[in-house]
mmCIF file of C-alpha atoms and ligand atoms in Angstrom:
data_model
loop_
_atom_site.group_PDB
_atom_site.id
_atom_site.type_symbol
_atom_site.label_atom_id
_atom_site.label_comp_id
_atom_site.label_asym_id
_atom_site.label_seq_id
_atom_site.Cartn_x
_atom_site.Cartn_y
_atom_site.Cartn_z
ATOM 1 C CA MET A 1 156.967 -76.386 26.079
ATOM 2 C CA LYS A 2 153.440 -77.506 26.830
ATOM 3 C CA ARG A 3 152.702 -78.040 30.506
ATOM 4 C CA GLU A 4 151.428 -81.401 31.635
ATOM 5 C CA PRO A 5 147.701 -81.279 32.389
ATOM 6 C CA LEU A 6 146.778 -81.331 36.060
ATOM 7 C CA LEU A 7 144.532 -84.281 35.344
ATOM 8 C CA SER A 8 144.594 -86.544 32.363
ATOM 9 C CA ALA A 9 142.266 -89.518 31.924
ATOM 10 C CA ARG A 10 142.721 -92.014 29.130
ATOM 11 C CA GLY A 11 140.362 -94.786 28.113
ATOM 12 C CA LEU A 12 138.481 -94.915 31.422
ATOM 13 C CA GLN A 13 136.276 -97.944 31.790
ATOM 14 C CA ALA A 14 134.255 -98.507 34.934
ATOM 15 C CA GLY A 15 130.901 -99.798 36.099
ATOM 16 C CA TYR A 16 128.891 -101.456 38.814
ATOM 17 C CA GLY A 17 128.946 -105.242 39.063
ATOM 18 C CA ALA A 18 127.948 -106.724 35.733
ATOM 19 C CA SER A 19 126.961 -103.394 34.186
ATOM 20 C CA GLN A 20 129.662 -101.433 32.456
ATOM 21 C CA ILE A 21 128.884 -97.702 32.469
ATOM 22 C CA LEU A 22 132.021 -95.951 31.151
ATOM 23 C CA PHE A 23 133.341 -97.015 27.750
ATOM 24 C CA GLY A 24 136.668 -95.292 27.313
ATOM 25 C CA ILE A 25 136.499 -91.715 28.622
ATOM 26 C CA ASP A 26 139.392 -89.398 27.698
ATOM 27 C CA LEU A 27 139.673 -86.020 29.345
ATOM 28 C CA ASP A 28 142.299 -83.436 30.234
ATOM 29 C CA ILE A 29 142.132 -80.605 32.738
ATOM 30 C CA GLU A 30 144.822 -77.909 32.613
ATOM 31 C CA PRO A 31 145.888 -76.048 35.746
ATOM 32 C CA GLY A 32 143.591 -73.092 36.399
ATOM 33 C CA GLN A 33 140.922 -74.305 33.983
ATOM 34 C CA ILE A 34 137.257 -74.671 34.757
ATOM 35 C CA VAL A 35 136.002 -77.743 32.951
ATOM 36 C CA THR A 36 132.480 -79.153 32.824
ATOM 37 C CA LEU A 37 130.999 -82.574 32.309
ATOM 38 C CA MET A 38 127.589 -82.353 30.719
ATOM 39 C CA GLY A 39 124.985 -84.766 29.473
ATOM 40 C CA ARG A 40 121.518 -85.981 30.334
ATOM 41 C CA ASN A 41 120.711 -87.913 33.505
ATOM 42 C CA GLY A 42 122.218 -91.359 33.664
ATOM 43 C CA MET A 43 124.900 -90.737 31.032
ATOM 44 C CA GLY A 44 127.798 -91.392 33.401
ATOM 45 C CA LYS A 45 128.851 -88.007 34.809
ATOM 46 C CA SER A 46 128.807 -89.044 38.460
ATOM 47 C CA THR A 47 130.329 -92.404 37.574
ATOM 48 C CA THR A 48 133.205 -90.595 35.837
ATOM 49 C CA ILE A 49 133.732 -88.461 38.927
ATOM 50 C CA LYS A 50 133.612 -91.476 41.245
ATOM 51 C CA THR A 51 136.244 -93.121 39.072
ATOM 52 C CA LEU A 52 138.470 -90.021 39.077
ATOM 53 C CA ILE A 53 138.405 -89.731 42.865
ATOM 54 C CA GLY A 54 139.094 -93.444 43.289
ATOM 55 C CA ALA A 55 135.744 -94.299 44.881
ATOM 56 C CA LEU A 56 134.954 -96.659 42.028
ATOM 57 C CA GLY A 57 137.507 -99.094 40.632
ATOM 58 C CA LEU A 58 139.098 -98.428 37.277
ATOM 59 C CA ARG A 59 138.556 -101.465 35.045
ATOM 60 C CA ASN A 60 140.692 -100.210 32.216
ATOM 61 C CA GLY A 61 142.549 -97.060 31.253
ATOM 62 C CA ASP A 62 144.723 -94.699 33.246
ATOM 63 C CA ILE A 63 144.402 -91.503 35.226
ATOM 64 C CA ARG A 64 147.317 -89.161 35.832
ATOM 65 C CA PHE A 65 146.904 -86.488 38.455
ATOM 66 C CA ALA A 66 149.572 -83.977 39.456
ATOM 67 C CA GLY A 67 152.194 -85.919 37.534
ATOM 68 C CA GLN A 68 151.424 -89.359 38.943
ATOM 69 C CA SER A 69 149.248 -92.312 37.948
ATOM 70 C CA THR A 70 146.399 -92.774 40.410
ATOM 71 C CA ALA A 71 145.067 -95.961 38.811
ATOM 72 C CA LYS A 72 146.227 -98.132 41.697
ATOM 73 C CA LEU A 73 145.695 -95.647 44.510
ATOM 74 C CA ARG A 74 142.888 -95.645 47.027
ATOM 75 C CA ALA A 75 140.486 -92.743 47.380
ATOM 76 C CA ASP A 76 142.135 -91.450 50.555
ATOM 77 C CA ALA A 77 145.563 -91.337 48.899
ATOM 78 C CA ILE A 78 144.126 -89.510 45.879
ATOM 79 C CA ALA A 79 142.393 -87.023 48.189
ATOM 80 C CA ARG A 80 145.697 -86.330 49.927
ATOM 81 C CA MET A 81 147.270 -85.596 46.546
ATOM 82 C CA GLY A 82 144.858 -82.682 46.308
ATOM 83 C CA MET A 83 141.534 -83.764 44.847
ATOM 84 C CA ALA A 84 138.431 -82.676 46.748
ATOM 85 C CA ILE A 85 134.834 -83.406 45.925
ATOM 86 C CA VAL A 86 131.533 -81.774 46.741
ATOM 87 C CA PRO A 87 129.410 -84.856 46.177
ATOM 88 C CA GLU A 88 125.852 -85.091 44.926
ATOM 89 C CA GLY A 89 123.467 -84.539 47.816
ATOM 90 C CA ARG A 90 125.865 -82.408 49.923
ATOM 91 C CA GLN A 91 126.446 -84.773 52.822
ATOM 92 C CA CYS A 92 127.212 -82.652 55.839
ATOM 93 C CA PHE A 93 127.645 -84.169 59.280
ATOM 94 C CA PRO A 94 124.466 -83.627 61.339
ATOM 95 C CA ASN A 95 126.312 -83.476 64.645
ATOM 96 C CA LEU A 96 129.284 -81.286 63.768
ATOM 97 C CA THR A 97 129.044 -77.516 63.891
ATOM 98 C CA VAL A 98 129.733 -75.444 60.806
ATOM 99 C CA ARG A 99 133.046 -74.391 62.312
ATOM 100 C CA GLU A 100 133.990 -77.997 63.078
ATOM 101 C CA HIS A 101 133.311 -78.988 59.458
ATOM 102 C CA LEU A 102 135.667 -76.262 58.311
ATOM 103 C CA VAL A 103 138.544 -77.096 60.634
ATOM 104 C CA ALA A 104 138.278 -80.893 60.876
ATOM 105 C CA PHE A 105 139.529 -81.545 57.334
ATOM 106 C CA ALA A 106 141.680 -78.455 56.924
ATOM 107 C CA ASP A 107 145.016 -78.912 55.260
ATOM 108 C CA ASN A 108 147.524 -76.821 53.385
ATOM 109 C CA ARG A 109 149.770 -79.519 52.007
ATOM 110 C CA ASN A 110 150.720 -77.458 48.992
ATOM 111 C CA GLY A 111 151.896 -74.610 51.205
ATOM 112 C CA GLN A 112 149.951 -71.926 49.331
ATOM 113 C CA SER A 113 150.366 -68.461 50.770
ATOM 114 C CA ASP A 114 146.756 -67.692 49.810
ATOM 115 C CA ALA A 115 145.421 -70.821 51.506
ATOM 116 C CA TRP A 116 141.732 -71.339 52.233
ATOM 117 C CA THR A 117 141.729 -70.666 55.949
ATOM 118 C CA LEU A 118 138.582 -70.619 58.073
ATOM 119 C CA ASP A 119 138.539 -66.816 57.820
ATOM 120 C CA ARG A 120 138.790 -66.769 54.045
ATOM 121 C CA ILE A 121 136.071 -69.389 53.668
ATOM 122 C CA CYS A 122 133.827 -67.300 55.896
ATOM 123 C CA GLU A 123 134.550 -64.237 53.760
ATOM 124 C CA LEU A 124 133.543 -66.222 50.681
ATOM 125 C CA PHE A 125 130.328 -67.393 52.357
ATOM 126 C CA PRO A 126 129.304 -64.870 55.036
ATOM 127 C CA ARG A 127 126.320 -67.108 55.783
ATOM 128 C CA LEU A 128 128.703 -69.721 57.161
ATOM 129 C CA ALA A 129 130.236 -67.204 59.554
ATOM 130 C CA GLU A 130 126.766 -66.356 60.883
ATOM 131 C CA ARG A 131 126.045 -70.049 61.315
ATOM 132 C CA ALA A 132 129.443 -71.052 62.736
ATOM 133 C CA GLN A 133 128.001 -72.598 65.897
ATOM 134 C CA ASN A 134 125.016 -74.296 64.241
ATOM 135 C CA MET A 135 124.971 -78.034 63.644
ATOM 136 C CA GLY A 136 124.982 -79.504 60.153
ATOM 137 C CA ASN A 137 121.380 -80.646 60.546
ATOM 138 C CA GLN A 138 120.188 -77.134 61.436
ATOM 139 C CA LEU A 139 121.184 -75.675 58.080
ATOM 140 C CA SER A 140 119.057 -74.948 55.042
ATOM 141 C CA GLY A 141 119.841 -76.785 51.804
ATOM 142 C CA GLY A 142 121.749 -73.807 50.462
ATOM 143 C CA GLU A 143 123.774 -73.422 53.642
ATOM 144 C CA GLN A 144 124.624 -77.132 53.554
ATOM 145 C CA GLN A 145 125.842 -76.740 50.001
ATOM 146 C CA MET A 146 128.005 -73.732 50.929
ATOM 147 C CA LEU A 147 129.373 -75.747 53.824
ATOM 148 C CA ALA A 148 130.155 -78.706 51.548
ATOM 149 C CA ILE A 149 132.067 -76.348 49.238
ATOM 150 C CA GLY A 150 133.807 -74.676 52.177
ATOM 151 C CA ARG A 151 134.813 -78.036 53.586
ATOM 152 C CA ALA A 152 136.283 -79.114 50.236
ATOM 153 C CA LEU A 153 138.164 -75.801 49.972
ATOM 154 C CA SER A 154 139.549 -76.178 53.489
ATOM 155 C CA THR A 155 141.733 -79.014 52.162
ATOM 156 C CA ASN A 156 143.241 -76.534 49.668
ATOM 157 C CA PRO A 157 142.723 -78.893 46.754
ATOM 158 C CA ARG A 158 144.579 -78.678 43.474
ATOM 159 C CA LEU A 159 141.377 -79.854 41.832
ATOM 160 C CA LEU A 160 137.920 -79.105 43.204
ATOM 161 C CA ILE A 161 135.110 -81.278 41.842
ATOM 162 C CA LEU A 162 131.442 -80.295 42.176
ATOM 163 C CA ASP A 163 128.687 -82.740 41.281
ATOM 164 C CA GLU A 164 125.310 -80.998 40.825
ATOM 165 C CA ALA A 165 126.074 -78.371 43.440
ATOM 166 C CA THR A 166 123.040 -76.239 42.574
ATOM 167 C CA GLU A 167 120.573 -79.127 42.453
ATOM 168 C CA GLY A 168 117.359 -78.424 44.326
ATOM 169 C CA LEU A 169 118.350 -74.945 45.465
ATOM 170 C CA ALA A 170 116.237 -71.800 45.247
ATOM 171 C CA PRO A 171 117.344 -69.443 42.438
ATOM 172 C CA VAL A 172 118.771 -66.861 44.847
ATOM 173 C CA ILE A 173 120.892 -69.528 46.519
ATOM 174 C CA ARG A 174 121.977 -70.943 43.162
ATOM 175 C CA ASP A 175 123.197 -67.467 42.253
ATOM 176 C CA GLU A 176 125.205 -67.423 45.458
ATOM 177 C CA ILE A 177 126.926 -70.651 44.381
ATOM 178 C CA TRP A 178 127.644 -69.256 40.891
ATOM 179 C CA ARG A 179 129.061 -66.093 42.448
ATOM 180 C CA CYS A 180 131.364 -68.190 44.588
ATOM 181 C CA LEU A 181 132.500 -70.311 41.633
ATOM 182 C CA ASN A 182 133.361 -67.151 39.714
ATOM 183 C CA LEU A 183 135.430 -65.916 42.654
ATOM 184 C CA LEU A 184 137.234 -69.259 42.827
ATOM 185 C CA LYS A 185 137.940 -69.004 39.131
ATOM 186 C CA ALA A 186 139.404 -65.539 39.575
ATOM 187 C CA ALA A 187 141.598 -66.958 42.343
ATOM 188 C CA GLY A 188 142.971 -69.528 39.875
ATOM 189 C CA GLN A 189 141.303 -72.596 41.365
ATOM 190 C CA THR A 190 141.094 -75.558 38.977
ATOM 191 C CA ILE A 191 137.536 -76.927 38.966
ATOM 192 C CA LEU A 192 135.613 -79.783 37.376
ATOM 193 C CA VAL A 193 131.916 -79.058 37.525
ATOM 194 C CA VAL A 194 128.795 -81.028 36.715
ATOM 195 C CA ASP A 195 125.624 -78.990 36.518
ATOM 196 C CA LYS A 196 122.656 -78.585 34.272
ATOM 197 C CA TYR A 197 122.536 -74.819 33.779
ATOM 198 C CA VAL A 198 124.233 -74.638 30.403
ATOM 199 C CA GLU A 199 124.198 -70.834 30.076
ATOM 200 C CA LYS A 200 125.819 -70.413 33.482
ATOM 201 C CA LEU A 201 128.431 -73.035 32.653
ATOM 202 C CA ILE A 202 129.267 -71.352 29.351
ATOM 203 C CA GLU A 203 129.857 -68.089 31.232
ATOM 204 C CA LEU A 204 131.928 -69.732 33.928
ATOM 205 C CA ALA A 205 133.934 -72.482 32.286
ATOM 206 C CA ASP A 206 136.730 -72.730 29.725
ATOM 207 C CA HIS A 207 136.177 -76.180 28.296
ATOM 208 C CA HIS A 208 133.305 -78.667 28.170
ATOM 209 C CA PHE A 209 132.904 -82.402 27.743
ATOM 210 C CA ILE A 210 129.553 -83.926 26.793
ATOM 211 C CA LEU A 211 128.889 -87.521 27.800
ATOM 212 C CA GLU A 212 126.438 -89.869 26.163
ATOM 213 C CA ARG A 213 126.135 -93.428 27.454
ATOM 214 C CA GLY A 214 129.556 -93.481 29.017
ATOM 215 C CA GLN A 215 131.461 -91.910 26.145
ATOM 216 C CA VAL A 216 132.666 -88.408 25.360
ATOM 217 C CA VAL A 217 130.658 -87.437 22.283
ATOM 218 C CA TRP A 218 131.765 -83.800 22.089
ATOM 219 C CA GLN A 219 134.299 -81.474 23.657
ATOM 220 C CA GLY A 220 135.096 -77.869 23.038
ATOM 221 C CA SER A 221 135.312 -74.299 24.276
ATOM 222 C CA SER A 222 132.539 -72.143 25.697
ATOM 223 C CA ALA A 223 132.366 -70.188 22.427
ATOM 224 C CA GLU A 224 131.935 -73.396 20.445
ATOM 225 C CA LEU A 225 129.235 -74.710 22.757
ATOM 226 C CA ASP A 226 127.479 -71.343 22.766
ATOM 227 C CA GLY A 227 127.478 -71.269 19.000
ATOM 228 C CA ASP A 228 125.983 -74.715 18.432
ATOM 229 C CA ARG A 229 122.456 -74.953 19.842
ATOM 230 C CA GLY A 230 122.077 -78.233 17.947
ATOM 231 C CA LEU A 231 124.368 -79.796 20.548
ATOM 232 C CA TRP A 232 122.171 -78.534 23.353
ATOM 233 C CA ALA A 233 119.071 -80.079 21.833
ATOM 234 C CA ARG A 234 120.762 -83.317 20.907
ATOM 235 C CA TYR A 235 122.739 -84.075 24.056
ATOM 236 C CA LEU A 236 121.601 -81.787 26.835
ATOM 237 C CA GLY A 237 117.855 -81.884 26.465
ATOM 238 C CA VAL A 238 117.490 -78.092 26.589
HETATM 239 N N1 ADP B 301 125.566 -97.569 42.485
HETATM 240 C C1 ADP B 301 125.115 -97.931 41.276
HETATM 241 N N2 ADP B 301 124.843 -99.237 40.997
HETATM 242 C C2 ADP B 301 124.399 -99.595 39.763
HETATM 243 N N3 ADP B 301 124.191 -98.740 38.741
HETATM 244 C C3 ADP B 301 124.438 -97.450 38.970
HETATM 245 C C4 ADP B 301 124.915 -96.968 40.241
HETATM 246 N N4 ADP B 301 125.075 -95.622 40.152
HETATM 247 C C5 ADP B 301 124.707 -95.279 38.902
HETATM 248 N N5 ADP B 301 124.344 -96.364 38.192
HETATM 249 C C6 ADP B 301 123.921 -96.379 36.784
HETATM 250 O O1 ADP B 301 124.994 -95.873 36.008
HETATM 251 C C7 ADP B 301 124.491 -95.067 34.940
HETATM 252 C C8 ADP B 301 125.176 -93.715 35.001
HETATM 253 O O2 ADP B 301 124.802 -93.074 36.219
HETATM 254 P P1 ADP B 301 125.460 -91.732 36.702
HETATM 255 O O3 ADP B 301 126.920 -91.800 36.482
HETATM 256 O O4 ADP B 301 124.986 -91.495 38.086
HETATM 257 O O5 ADP B 301 124.818 -90.696 35.685
HETATM 258 P P2 ADP B 301 124.746 -89.102 35.711
HETATM 259 O O6 ADP B 301 125.549 -88.625 36.852
HETATM 260 O O7 ADP B 301 125.251 -88.681 34.381
HETATM 261 O O8 ADP B 301 123.283 -88.773 35.870
HETATM 262 C C9 ADP B 301 122.981 -95.022 35.096
HETATM 263 O O9 ADP B 301 122.422 -95.975 34.227
HETATM 264 C C10 ADP B 301 122.780 -95.428 36.537
HETATM 265 O O10 ADP B 301 121.545 -96.092 36.684
HETATM 266 MG MG1 MG B 302 125.011 -87.558 38.561
#
């Protein structure tokens, strides 16, 4: 028997005021999968994510997450069901210490034995352990990004969503983020990732969705995406 996907979106329509941005997005994420959303700037990736997490109202369609429709739920209720986001632009609290970020939101609602405790997050990102007593506004961009990921993990999410997590980071720091995502994958974490490094995403992820003007124009495996450079040129601008 086929398992139900962890997340299943059907016919998502959403937008801002008078402008409709999403025109019927369908996507499935299976437990343990790493799935990407790709597409050029302005194609609706962040809008899709905002709709999935309940930050932006669903105008039409349905979203099922962990066996339940979330279409009528508020963002806080969806978050408590186990969806955590690392939003665009990081967004750490300037006046909380690193340690406070990692304990303030901590949760283990799903009762995992291998939960993301403060210690495990610090093992994943040793930099955060070194900076435990520093304030959010004393961190470098890369450290802020690690902290944003650590904070999302501290809620022990069923689904971790990263929106442009490597944006604006130095290559060595980007590699640190990719290393961490590979470790999360090995630990079985389900992840939805938006990023623009196609080669890295092909290595990391299982399945990909390409968006063009608020619609899914292609989806497939890493091998399929790797084998079709025409797609890259046409939809990804690389
Ligand atoms: N808060 C907003 N208000 C109005 N339009 C927005 C807002 N955020 C994004 N948009 C528009 O929605 C479209 C999709 O944006 P977005 O989902 O952020 O794209 P992507 O993440 O793929 O770069 C763009 O045309 C963008 O200008
Ligand atoms: Mg975006």
